[in-house]
Amino acid sequence: MKKPKLRSPSGMHDILPEDQPHFQKIEKTCESIAGFYNFQKIETPILEEAELFSKGVGVSTDIVEKQMYTFRTKGGDFLALRPEGTAPVVRAYLEHGMYNLPQPVKLWYFGPFFRYERPQAGRFRQFWQFGFEIFGEQSSVIDIQIIQIFYNILKELKFKDLIIEINSIGDRQCRAYYKKLLVSYFRSRESSLCLDCRRRLRENPLRILDCKEEKCRRIISQAPQIIDHLCEECNSHFKEVLEFLDELELPYRLNPYLVRGLDYYTKTVFEIFDQSLALQSPEEKEQGQISPALVGGGRFDLLVKLLGGRDTPACGGAGGVDRIVQSMKARSIKFTAKVPTHLIFLAQLGALSKKKSLTLFEKFRKAGLPIAESFGKDSLKTQLGRADKIGVRYCLILGQREALEGTVIVRDMKTGKQETVKIEKIVEEMKKRFRK
Ligand code: AMP
């Protein structure tokens, strides 16, 4: 057959039945970890006012500047498909007065997000994320709990070779000073920077630090580092985070160039990588294959206030489900779907028995006994063949005669023995046999 003309939109993909076990496994793992650490689930709309993101994520970030799907509704609202989860959760925290609850408030989510990015391996325009956010807690213990949660989720998903990259980007005070240092350092080398970085120098100089261009990397490697310029409070907060990481024996590496693409972060920022993927071949790296961060996050002490609330320290992060699934597949981590094992098959022959079979089938569902069928097929041979393939223990046969007499034949597929049972008794009878 020719390839169909209609395909899914560029950068957006179907999650096919064979991918579902991975997705389900990830969601179940999040759910169980969330339960343990006492997080409650929240779901926010797919659409939000675009202003939420321009205000919250920052106008000069890639996400807002280039990657948002926005449109004006018939009523005149300017909406965006959500590109990330933190700003919507903050909006909900404020809208529903969660600041009046005992703090910290701990929330988690799982859902699709949208960014108009150049599609490539591991980078989609619709992708799924799970996120964990904690509001109303200043202590560095919270940063660690967030990192630990994501680390634990990936461990539960059988990732063996994880590394946490961590940095502090300071708070409003120390970052402002550091930005000045950085701007004056890069300004004197501006002509050697790539075009994007020259623009960043004016709009968002911190972002130069994670430029991937070779010529910029050389200049960046000599640039002043923020950890040498943190104020006292940020410095001791970061020290505590590192001490906790040591205490918990979590594998980490300081990355002075980690700034992350969103404006709202303060103090701790982190990403978690699968090192076995980081070790991919140079050709794969060259082709920009899978950018391997599976999880990213950090503290965002200014965001709640920025969006209209009181000063509320907070910390959180998000993991990329599609990327985690890809990486699980690349390393042949398999999860089998939990499909009910069918031990009974219902075969029917003739119009009346088909009708009766439909009612009988529903009785089995209500009784909680999984039962398979092939109602679309009329030949008994085909139906029995299917029953055999599934490997059921019993086949119930409802032929013309049985339909008239109100009985069912029970065929034991192991011994080949058959007996007749009254149709009203058959559910009870089968229950009894499986209870034994
Ligand atoms: P971010 O919201 O950019 O901090 O990303 C958090 C995590 O979401 C990343 O580490 C990725 O695993 C995942 N992610 C972000 N953007 C994409 C995308 N375009 N396609 C697939 N996964 C993504």
PDB file of N, CA and C in Angstrom, residues 220-299:
ATOM      1  N   ILE A 220      33.749  30.766  26.384  1.00  0.00           N
ATOM      2  CA  ILE A 220      32.987  30.502  27.619  1.00  0.00           C
ATOM      3  C   ILE A 220      33.877  29.848  28.676  1.00  0.00           C
ATOM      4  N   SER A 221      34.777  28.973  28.219  1.00  0.00           N
ATOM      5  CA  SER A 221      35.583  28.221  29.192  1.00  0.00           C
ATOM      6  C   SER A 221      36.480  29.139  30.041  1.00  0.00           C
ATOM      7  N   GLN A 222      36.735  30.348  29.555  1.00  0.00           N
ATOM      8  CA  GLN A 222      37.561  31.295  30.333  1.00  0.00           C
ATOM      9  C   GLN A 222      36.706  32.329  31.076  1.00  0.00           C
ATOM     10  N   ALA A 223      35.396  32.251  30.887  1.00  0.00           N
ATOM     11  CA  ALA A 223      34.519  33.293  31.450  1.00  0.00           C
ATOM     12  C   ALA A 223      34.448  33.182  32.972  1.00  0.00           C
ATOM     13  N   PRO A 224      34.142  34.305  33.658  1.00  0.00           N
ATOM     14  CA  PRO A 224      33.949  34.218  35.114  1.00  0.00           C
ATOM     15  C   PRO A 224      32.820  33.252  35.437  1.00  0.00           C
ATOM     16  N   GLN A 225      32.962  32.541  36.552  1.00  0.00           N
ATOM     17  CA  GLN A 225      31.929  31.557  36.914  1.00  0.00           C
ATOM     18  C   GLN A 225      31.101  32.073  38.073  1.00  0.00           C
ATOM     19  N   ILE A 226      29.807  31.812  38.002  1.00  0.00           N
ATOM     20  CA  ILE A 226      28.926  32.408  39.013  1.00  0.00           C
ATOM     21  C   ILE A 226      29.213  31.890  40.425  1.00  0.00           C
ATOM     22  N   ILE A 227      29.621  30.627  40.543  1.00  0.00           N
ATOM     23  CA  ILE A 227      29.841  30.129  41.914  1.00  0.00           C
ATOM     24  C   ILE A 227      30.950  30.885  42.650  1.00  0.00           C
ATOM     25  N   ASP A 228      31.803  31.589  41.890  1.00  0.00           N
ATOM     26  CA  ASP A 228      32.811  32.415  42.560  1.00  0.00           C
ATOM     27  C   ASP A 228      32.238  33.762  42.977  1.00  0.00           C
ATOM     28  N   HIS A 229      31.002  34.040  42.588  1.00  0.00           N
ATOM     29  CA  HIS A 229      30.444  35.369  42.857  1.00  0.00           C
ATOM     30  C   HIS A 229      29.100  35.310  43.572  1.00  0.00           C
ATOM     31  N   LEU A 230      28.812  34.195  44.216  1.00  0.00           N
ATOM     32  CA  LEU A 230      27.528  34.088  44.918  1.00  0.00           C
ATOM     33  C   LEU A 230      27.550  34.923  46.188  1.00  0.00           C
ATOM     34  N   CYS A 231      26.391  35.472  46.571  1.00  0.00           N
ATOM     35  CA  CYS A 231      26.326  36.186  47.843  1.00  0.00           C
ATOM     36  C   CYS A 231      26.387  35.145  48.966  1.00  0.00           C
ATOM     37  N   GLU A 232      26.504  35.617  50.190  1.00  0.00           N
ATOM     38  CA  GLU A 232      26.725  34.682  51.287  1.00  0.00           C
ATOM     39  C   GLU A 232      25.575  33.672  51.421  1.00  0.00           C
ATOM     40  N   GLU A 233      24.362  34.206  51.319  1.00  0.00           N
ATOM     41  CA  GLU A 233      23.211  33.321  51.510  1.00  0.00           C
ATOM     42  C   GLU A 233      23.145  32.234  50.417  1.00  0.00           C
ATOM     43  N   CYS A 234      23.328  32.658  49.166  1.00  0.00           N
ATOM     44  CA  CYS A 234      23.275  31.683  48.066  1.00  0.00           C
ATOM     45  C   CYS A 234      24.411  30.675  48.187  1.00  0.00           C
ATOM     46  N   ASN A 235      25.557  31.183  48.620  1.00  0.00           N
ATOM     47  CA  ASN A 235      26.714  30.325  48.763  1.00  0.00           C
ATOM     48  C   ASN A 235      26.464  29.234  49.807  1.00  0.00           C
ATOM     49  N   SER A 236      25.921  29.633  50.966  1.00  0.00           N
ATOM     50  CA  SER A 236      25.746  28.605  52.000  1.00  0.00           C
ATOM     51  C   SER A 236      24.592  27.668  51.627  1.00  0.00           C
ATOM     52  N   HIS A 237      23.582  28.189  50.925  1.00  0.00           N
ATOM     53  CA  HIS A 237      22.499  27.323  50.445  1.00  0.00           C
ATOM     54  C   HIS A 237      23.068  26.247  49.501  1.00  0.00           C
ATOM     55  N   PHE A 238      23.923  26.683  48.598  1.00  0.00           N
ATOM     56  CA  PHE A 238      24.489  25.744  47.630  1.00  0.00           C
ATOM     57  C   PHE A 238      25.395  24.726  48.316  1.00  0.00           C
ATOM     58  N   LYS A 239      26.149  25.212  49.305  1.00  0.00           N
ATOM     59  CA  LYS A 239      27.029  24.299  50.045  1.00  0.00           C
ATOM     60  C   LYS A 239      26.218  23.201  50.738  1.00  0.00           C
ATOM     61  N   GLU A 240      25.086  23.633  51.325  1.00  0.00           N
ATOM     62  CA  GLU A 240      24.229  22.649  52.000  1.00  0.00           C
ATOM     63  C   GLU A 240      23.709  21.609  51.014  1.00  0.00           C
ATOM     64  N   VAL A 241      23.279  22.099  49.828  1.00  0.00           N
ATOM     65  CA  VAL A 241      22.764  21.163  48.810  1.00  0.00           C
ATOM     66  C   VAL A 241      23.841  20.126  48.472  1.00  0.00           C
ATOM     67  N   LEU A 242      25.068  20.607  48.278  1.00  0.00           N
ATOM     68  CA  LEU A 242      26.147  19.679  47.924  1.00  0.00           C
ATOM     69  C   LEU A 242      26.449  18.701  49.062  1.00  0.00           C
ATOM     70  N   GLU A 243      26.359  19.213  50.291  1.00  0.00           N
ATOM     71  CA  GLU A 243      26.601  18.318  51.438  1.00  0.00           C
ATOM     72  C   GLU A 243      25.541  17.222  51.510  1.00  0.00           C
ATOM     73  N   PHE A 244      24.289  17.614  51.241  1.00  0.00           N
ATOM     74  CA  PHE A 244      23.215  16.601  51.242  1.00  0.00           C
ATOM     75  C   PHE A 244      23.439  15.573  50.138  1.00  0.00           C
ATOM     76  N   LEU A 245      23.872  16.060  48.984  1.00  0.00           N
ATOM     77  CA  LEU A 245      24.135  15.125  47.875  1.00  0.00           C
ATOM     78  C   LEU A 245      25.194  14.118  48.281  1.00  0.00           C
ATOM     79  N   ASP A 246      26.243  14.627  48.983  1.00  0.00           N
ATOM     80  CA  ASP A 246      27.308  13.735  49.458  1.00  0.00           C
ATOM     81  C   ASP A 246      26.749  12.730  50.458  1.00  0.00           C
ATOM     82  N   GLU A 247      25.949  13.263  51.388  1.00  0.00           N
ATOM     83  CA  GLU A 247      25.383  12.424  52.442  1.00  0.00           C
ATOM     84  C   GLU A 247      24.554  11.283  51.836  1.00  0.00           C
ATOM     85  N   LEU A 248      23.770  11.616  50.812  1.00  0.00           N
ATOM     86  CA  LEU A 248      22.889  10.611  50.205  1.00  0.00           C
ATOM     87  C   LEU A 248      23.624   9.760  49.164  1.00  0.00           C
ATOM     88  N   GLU A 249      24.884  10.085  48.958  1.00  0.00           N
ATOM     89  CA  GLU A 249      25.722   9.384  47.973  1.00  0.00           C
ATOM     90  C   GLU A 249      25.102   9.394  46.587  1.00  0.00           C
ATOM     91  N   LEU A 250      24.544  10.553  46.216  1.00  0.00           N
ATOM     92  CA  LEU A 250      23.998  10.686  44.859  1.00  0.00           C
ATOM     93  C   LEU A 250      25.136  11.129  43.930  1.00  0.00           C
ATOM     94  N   PRO A 251      25.238  10.531  42.750  1.00  0.00           N
ATOM     95  CA  PRO A 251      26.352  10.877  41.858  1.00  0.00           C
ATOM     96  C   PRO A 251      26.119  12.252  41.219  1.00  0.00           C
ATOM     97  N   TYR A 252      27.018  13.194  41.424  1.00  0.00           N
ATOM     98  CA  TYR A 252      26.830  14.516  40.828  1.00  0.00           C
ATOM     99  C   TYR A 252      28.129  15.099  40.346  1.00  0.00           C
ATOM    100  N   ARG A 253      27.980  16.126  39.509  1.00  0.00           N
ATOM    101  CA  ARG A 253      29.150  16.822  38.989  1.00  0.00           C
ATOM    102  C   ARG A 253      28.765  18.295  38.879  1.00  0.00           C
ATOM    103  N   LEU A 254      29.662  19.181  39.330  1.00  0.00           N
ATOM    104  CA  LEU A 254      29.376  20.611  39.205  1.00  0.00           C
ATOM    105  C   LEU A 254      29.506  21.010  37.746  1.00  0.00           C
ATOM    106  N   ASN A 255      28.531  21.762  37.261  1.00  0.00           N
ATOM    107  CA  ASN A 255      28.625  22.263  35.890  1.00  0.00           C
ATOM    108  C   ASN A 255      28.415  23.778  35.928  1.00  0.00           C
ATOM    109  N   PRO A 256      29.514  24.543  35.924  1.00  0.00           N
ATOM    110  CA  PRO A 256      29.384  26.003  36.069  1.00  0.00           C
ATOM    111  C   PRO A 256      28.657  26.665  34.912  1.00  0.00           C
ATOM    112  N   TYR A 257      28.455  25.911  33.829  1.00  0.00           N
ATOM    113  CA  TYR A 257      27.803  26.508  32.651  1.00  0.00           C
ATOM    114  C   TYR A 257      26.321  26.173  32.569  1.00  0.00           C
ATOM    115  N   LEU A 258      25.844  25.426  33.541  1.00  0.00           N
ATOM    116  CA  LEU A 258      24.425  25.050  33.518  1.00  0.00           C
ATOM    117  C   LEU A 258      23.587  26.247  33.981  1.00  0.00           C
ATOM    118  N   VAL A 259      22.775  26.802  33.071  1.00  0.00           N
ATOM    119  CA  VAL A 259      21.931  27.938  33.468  1.00  0.00           C
ATOM    120  C   VAL A 259      20.451  27.644  33.215  1.00  0.00           C
ATOM    121  N   ARG A 260      20.163  26.712  32.315  1.00  0.00           N
ATOM    122  CA  ARG A 260      18.803  26.327  31.934  1.00  0.00           C
ATOM    123  C   ARG A 260      18.073  27.451  31.198  1.00  0.00           C
ATOM    124  N   GLY A 261      17.115  27.029  30.384  1.00  0.00           N
ATOM    125  CA  GLY A 261      16.528  27.985  29.448  1.00  0.00           C
ATOM    126  C   GLY A 261      15.402  28.853  29.969  1.00  0.00           C
ATOM    127  N   LEU A 262      15.115  28.792  31.253  1.00  0.00           N
ATOM    128  CA  LEU A 262      13.967  29.536  31.742  1.00  0.00           C
ATOM    129  C   LEU A 262      14.428  30.581  32.751  1.00  0.00           C
ATOM    130  N   ASP A 263      13.807  31.753  32.671  1.00  0.00           N
ATOM    131  CA  ASP A 263      14.267  32.876  33.491  1.00  0.00           C
ATOM    132  C   ASP A 263      13.970  32.734  34.970  1.00  0.00           C
ATOM    133  N   TYR A 264      13.005  31.877  35.326  1.00  0.00           N
ATOM    134  CA  TYR A 264      12.520  31.947  36.700  1.00  0.00           C
ATOM    135  C   TYR A 264      13.401  31.276  37.742  1.00  0.00           C
ATOM    136  N   TYR A 265      14.461  30.641  37.313  1.00  0.00           N
ATOM    137  CA  TYR A 265      15.265  29.919  38.300  1.00  0.00           C
ATOM    138  C   TYR A 265      16.104  30.842  39.185  1.00  0.00           C
ATOM    139  N   THR A 266      16.305  30.417  40.421  1.00  0.00           N
ATOM    140  CA  THR A 266      17.204  31.096  41.362  1.00  0.00           C
ATOM    141  C   THR A 266      17.975  29.991  42.076  1.00  0.00           C
ATOM    142  N   LYS A 267      19.139  30.327  42.559  1.00  0.00           N
ATOM    143  CA  LYS A 267      19.963  29.364  43.320  1.00  0.00           C
ATOM    144  C   LYS A 267      20.161  28.045  42.557  1.00  0.00           C
ATOM    145  N   THR A 268      19.703  26.926  43.155  1.00  0.00           N
ATOM    146  CA  THR A 268      20.016  25.617  42.576  1.00  0.00           C
ATOM    147  C   THR A 268      19.379  25.360  41.212  1.00  0.00           C
ATOM    148  N   VAL A 269      20.180  24.934  40.255  1.00  0.00           N
ATOM    149  CA  VAL A 269      19.634  24.367  39.011  1.00  0.00           C
ATOM    150  C   VAL A 269      20.300  23.011  38.788  1.00  0.00           C
ATOM    151  N   PHE A 270      19.565  22.080  38.208  1.00  0.00           N
ATOM    152  CA  PHE A 270      20.151  20.750  37.991  1.00  0.00           C
ATOM    153  C   PHE A 270      19.571  20.092  36.744  1.00  0.00           C
ATOM    154  N   GLU A 271      20.309  19.145  36.233  1.00  0.00           N
ATOM    155  CA  GLU A 271      19.806  18.286  35.154  1.00  0.00           C
ATOM    156  C   GLU A 271      20.295  16.882  35.441  1.00  0.00           C
ATOM    157  N   ILE A 272      19.527  15.893  35.011  1.00  0.00           N
ATOM    158  CA  ILE A 272      19.991  14.510  35.207  1.00  0.00           C
ATOM    159  C   ILE A 272      20.175  13.859  33.840  1.00  0.00           C
ATOM    160  N   PHE A 273      21.305  13.231  33.670  1.00  0.00           N
ATOM    161  CA  PHE A 273      21.673  12.611  32.400  1.00  0.00           C
ATOM    162  C   PHE A 273      21.867  11.112  32.576  1.00  0.00           C
ATOM    163  N   ASP A 274      21.635  10.416  31.483  1.00  0.00           N
ATOM    164  CA  ASP A 274      21.977   9.009  31.432  1.00  0.00           C
ATOM    165  C   ASP A 274      23.361   8.955  30.784  1.00  0.00           C
ATOM    166  N   GLN A 275      24.368   8.599  31.567  1.00  0.00           N
ATOM    167  CA  GLN A 275      25.741   8.675  31.035  1.00  0.00           C
ATOM    168  C   GLN A 275      25.976   7.699  29.905  1.00  0.00           C
ATOM    169  N   SER A 276      25.256   6.586  29.915  1.00  0.00           N
ATOM    170  CA  SER A 276      25.487   5.640  28.827  1.00  0.00           C
ATOM    171  C   SER A 276      25.080   6.275  27.499  1.00  0.00           C
ATOM    172  N   LEU A 277      24.126   7.230  27.541  1.00  0.00           N
ATOM    173  CA  LEU A 277      23.764   7.915  26.302  1.00  0.00           C
ATOM    174  C   LEU A 277      24.746   9.043  25.998  1.00  0.00           C
ATOM    175  N   ALA A 278      25.278   9.651  27.083  1.00  0.00           N
ATOM    176  CA  ALA A 278      26.238  10.725  26.868  1.00  0.00           C
ATOM    177  C   ALA A 278      27.481  10.177  26.166  1.00  0.00           C
ATOM    178  N   LEU A 279      27.643   8.856  26.302  1.00  0.00           N
ATOM    179  CA  LEU A 279      28.824   8.239  25.698  1.00  0.00           C
ATOM    180  C   LEU A 279      28.572   7.782  24.264  1.00  0.00           C
ATOM    181  N   GLN A 280      27.547   8.355  23.621  1.00  0.00           N
ATOM    182  CA  GLN A 280      27.277   7.929  22.244  1.00  0.00           C
ATOM    183  C   GLN A 280      28.438   8.323  21.316  1.00  0.00           C
ATOM    184  N   SER A 281      28.398   7.771  20.101  1.00  0.00           N
ATOM    185  CA  SER A 281      29.521   7.977  19.190  1.00  0.00           C
ATOM    186  C   SER A 281      29.627   9.450  18.760  1.00  0.00           C
ATOM    187  N   PRO A 282      30.866   9.885  18.373  1.00  0.00           N
ATOM    188  CA  PRO A 282      31.037  11.276  17.952  1.00  0.00           C
ATOM    189  C   PRO A 282      30.120  11.640  16.778  1.00  0.00           C
ATOM    190  N   GLU A 283      29.876  10.659  15.874  1.00  0.00           N
ATOM    191  CA  GLU A 283      29.005  10.948  14.711  1.00  0.00           C
ATOM    192  C   GLU A 283      27.599  11.298  15.185  1.00  0.00           C
ATOM    193  N   GLU A 284      27.135  10.500  16.157  1.00  0.00           N
ATOM    194  CA  GLU A 284      25.783  10.765  16.663  1.00  0.00           C
ATOM    195  C   GLU A 284      25.718  12.145  17.304  1.00  0.00           C
ATOM    196  N   LYS A 285      26.791  12.474  18.045  1.00  0.00           N
ATOM    197  CA  LYS A 285      26.820  13.788  18.689  1.00  0.00           C
ATOM    198  C   LYS A 285      26.840  14.881  17.633  1.00  0.00           C
ATOM    199  N   GLU A 286      27.663  14.627  16.618  1.00  0.00           N
ATOM    200  CA  GLU A 286      27.816  15.570  15.510  1.00  0.00           C
ATOM    201  C   GLU A 286      26.454  15.879  14.888  1.00  0.00           C
ATOM    202  N   GLN A 287      25.658  14.825  14.712  1.00  0.00           N
ATOM    203  CA  GLN A 287      24.349  15.005  14.070  1.00  0.00           C
ATOM    204  C   GLN A 287      23.318  15.573  15.043  1.00  0.00           C
ATOM    205  N   GLY A 288      23.791  15.946  16.193  1.00  0.00           N
ATOM    206  CA  GLY A 288      22.872  16.541  17.172  1.00  0.00           C
ATOM    207  C   GLY A 288      21.853  15.538  17.668  1.00  0.00           C
ATOM    208  N   GLN A 289      22.216  14.257  17.670  1.00  0.00           N
ATOM    209  CA  GLN A 289      21.303  13.221  18.162  1.00  0.00           C
ATOM    210  C   GLN A 289      21.027  13.434  19.646  1.00  0.00           C
ATOM    211  N   ILE A 290      19.906  12.850  20.078  1.00  0.00           N
ATOM    212  CA  ILE A 290      19.459  12.951  21.469  1.00  0.00           C
ATOM    213  C   ILE A 290      20.289  13.863  22.378  1.00  0.00           C
ATOM    214  N   SER A 291      19.699  14.979  22.705  1.00  0.00           N
ATOM    215  CA  SER A 291      20.318  15.792  23.749  1.00  0.00           C
ATOM    216  C   SER A 291      19.926  15.090  25.036  1.00  0.00           C
ATOM    217  N   PRO A 292      20.896  14.598  25.779  1.00  0.00           N
ATOM    218  CA  PRO A 292      20.558  13.531  26.719  1.00  0.00           C
ATOM    219  C   PRO A 292      19.957  13.910  28.078  1.00  0.00           C
ATOM    220  N   ALA A 293      19.688  15.209  28.346  1.00  0.00           N
ATOM    221  CA  ALA A 293      19.108  15.496  29.666  1.00  0.00           C
ATOM    222  C   ALA A 293      17.726  14.863  29.752  1.00  0.00           C
ATOM    223  N   LEU A 294      17.555  14.018  30.759  1.00  0.00           N
ATOM    224  CA  LEU A 294      16.256  13.363  30.911  1.00  0.00           C
ATOM    225  C   LEU A 294      15.344  14.188  31.808  1.00  0.00           C
ATOM    226  N   VAL A 295      15.980  14.930  32.720  1.00  0.00           N
ATOM    227  CA  VAL A 295      15.240  15.686  33.724  1.00  0.00           C
ATOM    228  C   VAL A 295      15.934  17.033  33.910  1.00  0.00           C
ATOM    229  N   GLY A 296      15.158  18.058  34.204  1.00  0.00           N
ATOM    230  CA  GLY A 296      15.759  19.346  34.528  1.00  0.00           C
ATOM    231  C   GLY A 296      14.920  20.069  35.556  1.00  0.00           C
ATOM    232  N   GLY A 297      15.562  20.884  36.368  1.00  0.00           N
ATOM    233  CA  GLY A 297      14.770  21.612  37.352  1.00  0.00           C
ATOM    234  C   GLY A 297      15.603  22.564  38.164  1.00  0.00           C
ATOM    235  N   GLY A 298      14.996  23.088  39.194  1.00  0.00           N
ATOM    236  CA  GLY A 298      15.716  24.004  40.065  1.00  0.00           C
ATOM    237  C   GLY A 298      14.779  24.769  40.975  1.00  0.00           C
ATOM    238  N   ARG A 299      15.383  25.713  41.704  1.00  0.00           N
ATOM    239  CA  ARG A 299      14.617  26.534  42.639  1.00  0.00           C
ATOM    240  C   ARG A 299      14.054  27.739  41.896  1.00  0.00           C
TER     241      ARG A 299
END
